[in-house]
Short mmCIF file of N, CA and C in Angstrom, two decimals:
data_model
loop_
_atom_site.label_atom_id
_atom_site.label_comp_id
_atom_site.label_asym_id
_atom_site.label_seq_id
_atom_site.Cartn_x
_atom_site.Cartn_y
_atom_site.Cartn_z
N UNK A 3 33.26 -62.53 24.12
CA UNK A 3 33.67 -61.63 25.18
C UNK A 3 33.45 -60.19 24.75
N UNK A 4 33.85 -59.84 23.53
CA UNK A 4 33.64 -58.70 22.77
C UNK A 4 31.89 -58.09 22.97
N UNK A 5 31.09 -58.60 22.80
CA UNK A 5 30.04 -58.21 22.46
C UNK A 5 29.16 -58.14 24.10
N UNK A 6 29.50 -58.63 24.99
CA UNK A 6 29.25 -58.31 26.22
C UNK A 6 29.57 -56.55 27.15
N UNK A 7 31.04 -56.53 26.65
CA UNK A 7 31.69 -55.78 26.98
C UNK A 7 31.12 -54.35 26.76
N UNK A 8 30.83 -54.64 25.10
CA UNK A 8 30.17 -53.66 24.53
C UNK A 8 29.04 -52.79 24.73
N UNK A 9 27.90 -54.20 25.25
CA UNK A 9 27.02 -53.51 25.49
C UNK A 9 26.69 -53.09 27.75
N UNK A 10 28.34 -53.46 27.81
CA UNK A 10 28.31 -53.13 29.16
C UNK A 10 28.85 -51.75 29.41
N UNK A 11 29.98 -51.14 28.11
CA UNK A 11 30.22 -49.95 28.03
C UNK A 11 29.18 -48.79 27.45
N UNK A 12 28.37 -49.76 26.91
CA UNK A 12 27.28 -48.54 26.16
C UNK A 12 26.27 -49.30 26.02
N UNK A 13 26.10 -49.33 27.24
CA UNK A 13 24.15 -50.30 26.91
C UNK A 13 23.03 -49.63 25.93
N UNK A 14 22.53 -50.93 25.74
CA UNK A 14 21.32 -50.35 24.72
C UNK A 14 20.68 -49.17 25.11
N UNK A 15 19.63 -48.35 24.41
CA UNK A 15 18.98 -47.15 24.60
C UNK A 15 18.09 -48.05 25.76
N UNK A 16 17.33 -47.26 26.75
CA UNK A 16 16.57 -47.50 27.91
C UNK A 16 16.87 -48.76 28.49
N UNK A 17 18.19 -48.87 28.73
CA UNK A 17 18.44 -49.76 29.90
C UNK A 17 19.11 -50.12 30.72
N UNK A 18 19.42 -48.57 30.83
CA UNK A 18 20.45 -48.15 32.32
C UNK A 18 21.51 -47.28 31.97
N UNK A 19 22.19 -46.96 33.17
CA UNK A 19 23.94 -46.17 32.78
C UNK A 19 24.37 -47.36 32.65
N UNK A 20 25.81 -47.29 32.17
CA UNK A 20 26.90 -47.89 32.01
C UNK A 20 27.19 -48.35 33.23
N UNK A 21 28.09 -49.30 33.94
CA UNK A 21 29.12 -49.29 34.55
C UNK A 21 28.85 -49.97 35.64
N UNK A 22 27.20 -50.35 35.89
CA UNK A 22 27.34 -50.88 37.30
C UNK A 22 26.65 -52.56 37.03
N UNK A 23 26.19 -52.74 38.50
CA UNK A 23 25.70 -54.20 38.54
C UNK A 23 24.67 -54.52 37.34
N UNK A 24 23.39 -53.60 37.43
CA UNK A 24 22.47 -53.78 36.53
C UNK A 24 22.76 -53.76 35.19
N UNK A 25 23.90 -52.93 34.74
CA UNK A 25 24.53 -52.88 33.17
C UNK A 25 25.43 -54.03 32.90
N UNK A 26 25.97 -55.18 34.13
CA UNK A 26 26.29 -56.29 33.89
C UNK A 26 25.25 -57.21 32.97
N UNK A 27 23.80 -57.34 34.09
CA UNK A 27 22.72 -58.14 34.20
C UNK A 27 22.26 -57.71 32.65
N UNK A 28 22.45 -56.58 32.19
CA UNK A 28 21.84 -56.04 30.99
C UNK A 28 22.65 -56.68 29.65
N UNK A 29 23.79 -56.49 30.02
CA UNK A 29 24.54 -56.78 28.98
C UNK A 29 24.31 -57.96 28.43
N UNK A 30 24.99 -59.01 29.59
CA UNK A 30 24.05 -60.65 29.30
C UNK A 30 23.27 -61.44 28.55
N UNK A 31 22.01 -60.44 29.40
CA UNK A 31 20.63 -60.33 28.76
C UNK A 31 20.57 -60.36 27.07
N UNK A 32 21.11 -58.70 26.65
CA UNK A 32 21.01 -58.38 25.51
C UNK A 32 22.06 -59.68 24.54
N UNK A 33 23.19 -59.92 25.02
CA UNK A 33 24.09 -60.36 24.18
C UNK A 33 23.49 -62.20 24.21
N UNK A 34 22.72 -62.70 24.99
CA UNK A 34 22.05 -64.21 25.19
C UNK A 34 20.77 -63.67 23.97
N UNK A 35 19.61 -62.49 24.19
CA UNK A 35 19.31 -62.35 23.26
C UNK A 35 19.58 -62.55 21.70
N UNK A 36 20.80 -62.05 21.45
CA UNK A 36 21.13 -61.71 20.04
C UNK A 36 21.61 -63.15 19.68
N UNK A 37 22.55 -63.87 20.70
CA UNK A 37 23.12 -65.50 20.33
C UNK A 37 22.42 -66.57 20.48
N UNK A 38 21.13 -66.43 20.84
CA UNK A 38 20.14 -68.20 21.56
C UNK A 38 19.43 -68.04 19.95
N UNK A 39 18.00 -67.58 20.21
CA UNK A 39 17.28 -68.02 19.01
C UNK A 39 17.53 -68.01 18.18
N UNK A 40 17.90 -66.42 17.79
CA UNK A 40 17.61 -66.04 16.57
C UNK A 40 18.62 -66.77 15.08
N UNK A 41 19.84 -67.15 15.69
CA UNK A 41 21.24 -67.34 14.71
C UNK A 41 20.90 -69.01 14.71
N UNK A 42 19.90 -69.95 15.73
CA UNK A 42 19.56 -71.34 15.87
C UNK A 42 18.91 -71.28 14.38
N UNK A 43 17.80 -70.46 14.66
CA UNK A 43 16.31 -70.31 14.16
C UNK A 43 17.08 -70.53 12.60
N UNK A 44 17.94 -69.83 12.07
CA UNK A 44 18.71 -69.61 10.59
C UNK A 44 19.45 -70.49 10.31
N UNK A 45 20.03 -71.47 11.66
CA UNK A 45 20.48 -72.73 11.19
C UNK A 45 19.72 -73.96 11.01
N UNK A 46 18.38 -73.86 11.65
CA UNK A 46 17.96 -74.75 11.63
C UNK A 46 16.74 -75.15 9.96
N UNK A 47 16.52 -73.64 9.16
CA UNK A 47 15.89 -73.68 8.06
C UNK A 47 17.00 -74.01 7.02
N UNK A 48 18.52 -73.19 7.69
CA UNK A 48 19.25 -74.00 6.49
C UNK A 48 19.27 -75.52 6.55
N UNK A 49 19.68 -76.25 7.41
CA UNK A 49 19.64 -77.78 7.57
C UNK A 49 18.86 -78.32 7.15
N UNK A 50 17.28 -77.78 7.10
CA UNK A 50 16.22 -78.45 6.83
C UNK A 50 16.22 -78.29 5.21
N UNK A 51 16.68 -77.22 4.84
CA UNK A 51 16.79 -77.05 3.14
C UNK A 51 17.80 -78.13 2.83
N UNK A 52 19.35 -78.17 3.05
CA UNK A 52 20.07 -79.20 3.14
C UNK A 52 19.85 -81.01 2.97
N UNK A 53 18.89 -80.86 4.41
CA UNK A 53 18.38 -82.44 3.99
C UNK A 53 17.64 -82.73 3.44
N UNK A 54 16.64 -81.90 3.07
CA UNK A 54 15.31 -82.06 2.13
C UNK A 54 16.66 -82.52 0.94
N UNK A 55 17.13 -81.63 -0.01
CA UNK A 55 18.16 -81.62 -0.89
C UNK A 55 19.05 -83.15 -0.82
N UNK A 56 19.30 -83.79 -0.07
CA UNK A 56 20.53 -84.94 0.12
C UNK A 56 18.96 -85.83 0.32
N UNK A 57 18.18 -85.79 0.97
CA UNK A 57 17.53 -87.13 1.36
C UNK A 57 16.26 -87.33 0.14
N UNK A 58 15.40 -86.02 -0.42
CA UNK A 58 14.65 -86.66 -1.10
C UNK A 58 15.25 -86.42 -2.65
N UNK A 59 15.83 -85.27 -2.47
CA UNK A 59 16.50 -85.63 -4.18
C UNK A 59 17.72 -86.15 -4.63
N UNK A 60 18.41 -86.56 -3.62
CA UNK A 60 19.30 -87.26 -3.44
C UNK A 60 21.36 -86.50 -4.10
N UNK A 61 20.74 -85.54 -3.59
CA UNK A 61 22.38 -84.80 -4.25
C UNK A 61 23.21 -84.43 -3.23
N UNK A 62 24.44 -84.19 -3.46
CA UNK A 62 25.34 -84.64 -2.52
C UNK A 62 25.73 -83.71 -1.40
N UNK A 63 26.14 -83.56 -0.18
CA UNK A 63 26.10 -83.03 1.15
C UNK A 63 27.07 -81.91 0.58
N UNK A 64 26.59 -81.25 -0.62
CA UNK A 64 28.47 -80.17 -0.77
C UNK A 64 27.47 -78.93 -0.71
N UNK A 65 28.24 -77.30 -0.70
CA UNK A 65 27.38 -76.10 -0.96
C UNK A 65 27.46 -76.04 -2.49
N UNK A 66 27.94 -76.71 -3.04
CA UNK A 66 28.30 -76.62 -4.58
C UNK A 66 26.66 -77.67 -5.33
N UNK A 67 26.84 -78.51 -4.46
CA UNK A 67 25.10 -79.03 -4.68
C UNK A 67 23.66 -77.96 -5.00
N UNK A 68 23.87 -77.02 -4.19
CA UNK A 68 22.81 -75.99 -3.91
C UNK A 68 23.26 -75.06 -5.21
N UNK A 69 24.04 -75.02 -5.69
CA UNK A 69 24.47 -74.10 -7.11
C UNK A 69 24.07 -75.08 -8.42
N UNK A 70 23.62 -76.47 -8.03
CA UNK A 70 23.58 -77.01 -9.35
C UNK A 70 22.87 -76.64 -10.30
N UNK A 71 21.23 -76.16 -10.01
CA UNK A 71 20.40 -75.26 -10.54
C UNK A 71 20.96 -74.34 -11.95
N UNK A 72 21.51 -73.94 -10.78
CA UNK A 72 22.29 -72.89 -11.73
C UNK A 72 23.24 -72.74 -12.20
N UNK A 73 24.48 -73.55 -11.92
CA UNK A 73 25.31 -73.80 -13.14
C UNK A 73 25.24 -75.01 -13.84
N UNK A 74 24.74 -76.06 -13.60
CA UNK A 74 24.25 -76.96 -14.23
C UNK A 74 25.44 -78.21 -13.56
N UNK A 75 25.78 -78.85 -15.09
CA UNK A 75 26.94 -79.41 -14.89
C UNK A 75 28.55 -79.48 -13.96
N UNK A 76 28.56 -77.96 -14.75
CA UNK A 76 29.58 -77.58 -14.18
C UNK A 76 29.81 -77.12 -12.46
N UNK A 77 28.74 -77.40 -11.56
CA UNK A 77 28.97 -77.02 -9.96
C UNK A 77 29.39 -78.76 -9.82
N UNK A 78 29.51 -79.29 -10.93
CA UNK A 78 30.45 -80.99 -10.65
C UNK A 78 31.97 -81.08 -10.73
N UNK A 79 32.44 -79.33 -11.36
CA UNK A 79 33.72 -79.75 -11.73
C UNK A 79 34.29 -78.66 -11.10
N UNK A 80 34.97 -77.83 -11.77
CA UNK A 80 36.16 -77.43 -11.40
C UNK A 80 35.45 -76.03 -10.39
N UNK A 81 34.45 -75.17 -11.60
CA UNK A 81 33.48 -74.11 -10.47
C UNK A 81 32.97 -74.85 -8.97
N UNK A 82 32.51 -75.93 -8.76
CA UNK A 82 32.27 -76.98 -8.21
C UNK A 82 33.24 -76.67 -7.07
N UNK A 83 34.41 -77.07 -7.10
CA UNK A 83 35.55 -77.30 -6.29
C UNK A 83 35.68 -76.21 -5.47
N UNK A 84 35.62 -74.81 -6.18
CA UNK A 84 36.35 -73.68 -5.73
C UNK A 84 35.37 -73.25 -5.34
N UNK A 85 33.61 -73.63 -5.23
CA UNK A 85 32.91 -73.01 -4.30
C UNK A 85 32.86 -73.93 -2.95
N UNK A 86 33.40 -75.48 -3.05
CA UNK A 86 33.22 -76.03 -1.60
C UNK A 86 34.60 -76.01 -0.82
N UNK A 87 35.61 -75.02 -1.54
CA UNK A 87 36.88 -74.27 -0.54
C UNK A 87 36.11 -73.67 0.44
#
């Protein structure tokens, strides 16, 4: 609701005054812009990193999985835990 509002009180640069029908239609616009593709598009490369990770190398569905690299062992134990809080 916030981010509609916003750009209905202060629409983007070149695309209208504030306040009327068309700065509704604008707002919309801009705020369907910013929420459809683009935030999909970033979930959908993480997932695909994710399952690549669980299906061909077989490690486990946690974000503490994706740290194993680099802490080794220990993203099994206790560091482990307190990054999949």
């Amino acid at each position: 609701v916030a981010e509609p509002l916003s750009h209905f009180t202060t629409p983007p640069p070149g695309t209208g005054p504030e306040g009327n029908a068309e700065a509704v239609q604008n707002a919309m616009a801009t705020t369907l812009f910013h929420w459809t593709l683009h935030p999909w598009a970033i979930y959908a490369v993480v997932g695909l990193a994710i399952a690549y990770g669980v299906y061909r190398k077989g490690r486990l569905q946690l974000i503490s999985a994706a740290f194993e690299p680099l802490l080794g062992s220990r993203a099994n134990g206790a560091w482990g835990k307190v990054i999949d809080m």
